[in-house]
Amino acid sequence: MAKLLCSHISLVCLLFCLSDVVTQLTGETALQCPTGRDGRDGQPGPPGLNGRDGIPGAAGRDGKDGAPGRDGAAGLNGNKGDTGLQGAAGIPVTCPPCQLSKRSITHCTWDAYNDGRDYGVIHQCSVIKQRGQTAILVRWTGNLRSISNGAKTCSRWWITFNGVECVDPAKIDAQMYTNTAGHNFHAPSIVEGICYNIKEGTVNVQLHVGDCRPGNEHGDAYTGWNSVSRMIIEEIEL
């Protein structure tokens, strides 16, 4: 059987070969055979050579800014610079109209003065007034007393400047009245005020004691009993 099959196949192959010969000699197709199946893929060939470098691509876009870096370490101190040029001279200013360069204050004190006079100058404190356009603020503090003796019921204390009471804007004074006989009360007191239109130069500021304003007779006065009395005087701008 096998021999018969091989003979059959050989015969078929011979017929195909003869048909191809006839076609070549006569130009006519003697026998049309069906197309056979594709053969299997052959084994891969060896790798080819490397290709040439391609054309460079276009430049890319700029990237975003990165985060700020940390501060670096402090550098060394630089060398001392050269001495600068001398500045231009300033514009001189004269007084007036400039203000006082600093506060001008005078402070006088009397400890346990114990003055029982009913009339006269009790204290004096002298100052030098720098300008005529300024005013003088005066404050006297201490204790005062006035005892009633019958109809004599009042005592007055006041301030003068070089012997004259202030008129601008008004007198600087205080009065003590009592109608209780023998009432020996020493009261902490203040005599204070501001006076304008006092000329520059030496000014004697005085505290006086004497009669009250008209209508009340003078009592038994006493000034500065066993304590400190003080007079503070300041020249001030208007």
Short mmCIF file of C-alpha atoms in Angstrom, two decimals:
data_model
loop_
_atom_site.label_atom_id
_atom_site.label_comp_id
_atom_site.label_asym_id
_atom_site.label_seq_id
_atom_site.Cartn_x
_atom_site.Cartn_y
_atom_site.Cartn_z
CA MET A 1 0.00 0.00 0.00
CA ALA A 2 2.80 2.37 0.96
CA LYS A 3 4.60 1.64 -2.25
CA LEU A 4 1.44 2.33 -4.20
CA LEU A 5 0.96 5.73 -2.44
CA CYS A 6 4.56 6.77 -3.15
CA SER A 7 4.20 5.77 -6.79
CA HIS A 8 1.02 7.87 -7.00
CA ILE A 9 2.72 10.89 -5.52
CA SER A 10 5.67 10.53 -7.88
CA LEU A 11 3.33 10.32 -10.81
CA VAL A 12 1.56 13.51 -9.73
CA CYS A 13 4.84 15.32 -9.42
CA LEU A 14 5.88 14.13 -12.84
CA LEU A 15 2.66 15.39 -14.34
CA PHE A 16 3.18 18.83 -12.81
CA CYS A 17 6.67 19.01 -14.18
CA LEU A 18 5.50 17.98 -17.67
CA SER A 19 2.73 20.53 -17.52
CA ASP A 20 5.20 23.25 -16.73
CA VAL A 21 7.37 22.10 -19.69
CA VAL A 22 4.43 22.16 -22.06
CA THR A 23 3.54 25.69 -20.86
CA GLN A 24 7.00 26.93 -21.52
CA LEU A 25 7.16 25.32 -25.05
CA THR A 26 3.68 26.06 -26.33
CA GLY A 27 2.61 29.01 -24.18
CA GLU A 28 -0.52 27.10 -23.24
CA THR A 29 -1.39 25.93 -19.85
CA ALA A 30 -1.57 22.23 -19.86
CA LEU A 31 -2.73 21.70 -16.28
CA GLN A 32 -3.74 24.29 -13.61
CA CYS A 33 -2.71 23.18 -10.13
CA PRO A 34 -4.01 24.69 -6.84
CA THR A 35 -1.76 27.04 -4.82
CA GLY A 36 0.01 25.33 -1.96
CA ARG A 37 0.05 26.52 1.71
CA ASP A 38 2.58 29.10 2.95
CA GLY A 39 5.69 27.63 4.39
CA ARG A 40 6.71 28.17 8.01
CA ASP A 41 8.68 31.29 9.03
CA GLY A 42 12.37 30.93 8.69
CA GLN A 43 14.78 31.53 11.59
CA PRO A 44 15.53 35.23 12.49
CA GLY A 45 18.50 36.68 10.71
CA PRO A 46 21.42 38.38 12.55
CA PRO A 47 20.89 42.02 13.88
CA GLY A 48 21.39 44.75 11.33
CA LEU A 49 23.86 47.64 11.67
CA ASN A 50 22.99 50.74 13.82
CA GLY A 51 21.15 53.48 11.92
CA ARG A 52 22.44 57.04 11.63
CA ASP A 53 21.64 59.66 14.33
CA GLY A 54 18.31 61.41 13.83
CA ILE A 55 17.84 65.18 13.44
CA PRO A 56 17.95 67.01 16.86
CA GLY A 57 14.50 67.80 18.29
CA ALA A 58 13.19 71.30 19.06
CA ALA A 59 14.17 72.92 22.41
CA GLY A 60 11.75 72.24 25.30
CA ARG A 61 9.92 74.93 27.34
CA ASP A 62 11.56 76.55 30.38
CA GLY A 63 10.74 74.82 33.65
CA LYS A 64 8.98 76.57 36.58
CA ASP A 65 11.04 78.47 39.19
CA GLY A 66 12.18 76.30 42.06
CA ALA A 67 11.50 77.08 45.74
CA PRO A 68 13.80 79.74 47.32
CA GLY A 69 16.86 78.29 48.98
CA ARG A 70 17.71 78.80 52.65
CA ASP A 71 19.66 81.82 53.83
CA GLY A 72 23.36 81.35 53.71
CA ALA A 73 25.70 81.81 56.64
CA ALA A 74 26.54 85.40 57.65
CA GLY A 75 29.59 86.79 55.95
CA LEU A 76 32.60 88.31 57.67
CA ASN A 77 32.54 91.95 58.74
CA GLY A 78 33.83 94.31 56.12
CA ASN A 79 36.70 96.72 56.57
CA LYS A 80 36.06 100.08 58.24
CA GLY A 81 35.18 102.73 55.70
CA ASP A 82 36.97 106.01 55.20
CA THR A 83 35.99 109.06 57.23
CA GLY A 84 33.22 110.99 55.49
CA LEU A 85 33.43 114.59 54.40
CA GLN A 86 32.52 117.31 56.87
CA GLY A 87 28.92 118.45 56.57
CA ALA A 88 27.87 121.94 55.63
CA ALA A 89 27.48 124.51 58.39
CA GLY A 90 23.99 124.71 59.89
CA ILE A 91 21.76 127.76 59.84
CA PRO A 92 22.18 129.79 63.06
CA VAL A 93 19.07 130.37 65.17
CA THR A 94 18.66 133.16 67.65
CA CYS A 95 16.19 133.65 70.51
CA PRO A 96 13.53 134.91 70.41
CA PRO A 97 11.45 133.48 68.74
CA CYS A 98 12.89 130.09 69.73
CA GLN A 99 11.56 128.45 72.88
CA LEU A 100 13.46 127.93 76.10
CA SER A 101 16.15 125.28 75.71
CA LYS A 102 14.95 123.53 78.88
CA ARG A 103 12.54 124.03 81.73
CA SER A 104 13.55 126.90 84.00
CA ILE A 105 12.47 125.94 87.54
CA THR A 106 13.52 127.40 90.91
CA HIS A 107 12.69 125.61 94.17
CA CYS A 108 13.03 127.26 97.62
CA THR A 109 12.25 125.51 100.94
CA TRP A 110 11.92 126.48 104.62
CA ASP A 111 11.77 123.78 107.30
CA ALA A 112 9.75 124.42 110.49
CA TYR A 113 9.72 128.17 109.82
CA ASN A 114 7.15 128.73 112.61
CA ASP A 115 6.39 132.38 111.79
CA GLY A 116 3.70 133.95 114.02
CA ARG A 117 3.68 137.40 112.38
CA ASP A 118 0.35 138.91 111.43
CA TYR A 119 1.88 141.37 108.90
CA GLY A 120 4.84 141.45 106.55
CA VAL A 121 6.94 139.34 104.16
CA ILE A 122 7.12 135.69 105.26
CA HIS A 123 9.20 134.12 102.41
CA GLN A 124 11.20 135.34 99.41
CA CYS A 125 12.60 133.32 96.48
CA SER A 126 14.51 135.09 93.67
CA VAL A 127 14.73 133.99 90.02
CA ILE A 128 16.24 135.31 86.78
CA LYS A 129 13.56 135.56 84.08
CA GLN A 130 15.13 134.84 80.69
CA ARG A 131 12.57 136.39 78.33
CA GLY A 132 9.96 139.10 78.49
CA GLN A 133 7.43 137.11 76.39
CA THR A 134 7.12 134.31 78.96
CA ALA A 135 4.96 134.00 82.09
CA ILE A 136 5.79 132.96 85.66
CA LEU A 137 4.04 130.09 87.43
CA VAL A 138 4.39 130.21 91.23
CA ARG A 139 3.20 127.70 93.80
CA TRP A 140 3.63 128.07 97.57
CA THR A 141 2.70 125.11 99.81
CA GLY A 142 2.77 124.79 103.60
CA ASN A 143 0.37 125.10 106.54
CA LEU A 144 -1.50 128.22 107.63
CA ARG A 145 -3.57 129.22 110.65
CA SER A 146 -5.81 132.11 111.65
CA ILE A 147 -7.39 132.23 115.14
CA SER A 148 -10.49 134.29 115.78
CA ASN A 149 -10.03 136.91 118.50
CA GLY A 150 -13.29 138.68 119.04
CA ALA A 151 -14.14 140.55 115.86
CA LYS A 152 -10.75 139.69 114.32
CA THR A 153 -11.64 136.67 112.22
CA CYS A 154 -9.60 136.66 108.95
CA SER A 155 -6.01 136.50 107.64
CA ARG A 156 -4.77 136.83 104.06
CA TRP A 157 -1.62 135.50 102.30
CA TRP A 158 -0.61 136.74 98.81
CA ILE A 159 2.23 136.68 96.26
CA THR A 160 4.11 139.71 94.88
CA PHE A 161 6.68 140.10 92.08
CA ASN A 162 9.32 142.72 92.93
CA GLY A 163 6.92 144.05 95.57
CA VAL A 164 3.87 144.34 93.26
CA GLU A 165 0.84 142.04 93.18
CA CYS A 166 -0.04 140.43 89.86
CA VAL A 167 -2.63 142.20 87.72
CA ASP A 168 -2.52 140.03 84.56
CA PRO A 169 -4.66 138.10 84.81
CA ALA A 170 -5.39 138.56 88.58
CA LYS A 171 -4.04 138.55 92.13
CA ILE A 172 -2.51 135.36 93.53
CA ASP A 173 -3.77 135.01 97.11
CA ALA A 174 -5.66 132.97 99.72
CA GLN A 175 -7.71 133.94 102.77
CA MET A 176 -8.56 132.00 105.94
CA TYR A 177 -11.66 132.88 107.94
CA THR A 178 -12.88 131.49 111.27
CA ASN A 179 -15.41 132.74 113.81
CA THR A 180 -14.68 130.15 116.50
CA ALA A 181 -12.61 131.76 119.27
CA GLY A 182 -9.44 129.90 120.20
CA HIS A 183 -9.76 127.32 117.41
CA ASN A 184 -6.02 126.64 116.81
CA PHE A 185 -6.16 124.64 113.56
CA HIS A 186 -3.09 124.62 111.25
CA ALA A 187 -4.32 123.62 107.77
CA PRO A 188 -2.17 122.37 104.81
CA SER A 189 -2.59 125.07 102.16
CA ILE A 190 -1.59 126.12 98.63
CA VAL A 191 -1.21 129.62 97.19
CA GLU A 192 -0.76 129.25 93.41
CA GLY A 193 -1.16 131.12 90.14
CA ILE A 194 0.29 132.32 86.80
CA CYS A 195 1.26 135.93 86.12
CA TYR A 196 1.93 137.55 82.72
CA ASN A 197 3.74 140.72 81.61
CA ILE A 198 6.72 140.47 83.95
CA LYS A 199 9.96 141.87 82.52
CA GLU A 200 13.04 139.71 82.06
CA GLY A 201 15.81 139.92 84.65
CA THR A 202 15.88 139.33 88.39
CA VAL A 203 12.43 138.81 89.93
CA ASN A 204 11.94 138.63 93.71
CA VAL A 205 8.89 136.48 94.42
CA GLN A 206 7.50 137.03 97.95
CA LEU A 207 4.79 135.58 100.19
CA HIS A 208 3.06 138.20 102.38
CA VAL A 209 0.59 137.99 105.27
CA GLY A 210 -1.78 140.74 106.36
CA ASP A 211 -5.34 142.01 106.35
CA CYS A 212 -8.08 140.31 104.40
CA ARG A 213 -10.08 142.08 101.74
CA PRO A 214 -12.18 144.96 103.21
CA GLY A 215 -14.97 143.88 105.54
CA ASN A 216 -13.09 141.48 107.85
CA GLU A 217 -10.59 142.44 110.56
CA HIS A 218 -7.25 140.70 110.78
CA GLY A 219 -7.02 137.56 112.96
CA ASP A 220 -4.11 135.84 114.71
CA ALA A 221 -2.03 134.38 111.83
CA TYR A 222 0.64 131.66 111.83
CA THR A 223 2.72 130.30 108.91
CA GLY A 224 4.79 127.08 108.50
CA TRP A 225 4.20 125.35 111.83
CA ASN A 226 6.68 122.49 112.38
CA SER A 227 6.76 121.41 108.72
CA VAL A 228 8.39 122.26 105.38
CA SER A 229 7.12 125.24 103.41
CA ARG A 230 8.21 125.49 99.78
CA MET A 231 7.94 127.87 96.83
CA ILE A 232 8.27 126.49 93.27
CA ILE A 233 8.72 129.03 90.46
CA GLU A 234 8.78 128.18 86.73
CA GLU A 235 9.17 130.37 83.65
CA ILE A 236 6.74 129.06 81.04
CA GLU A 237 5.97 129.71 77.37
CA LEU A 238 2.70 131.42 76.55
#
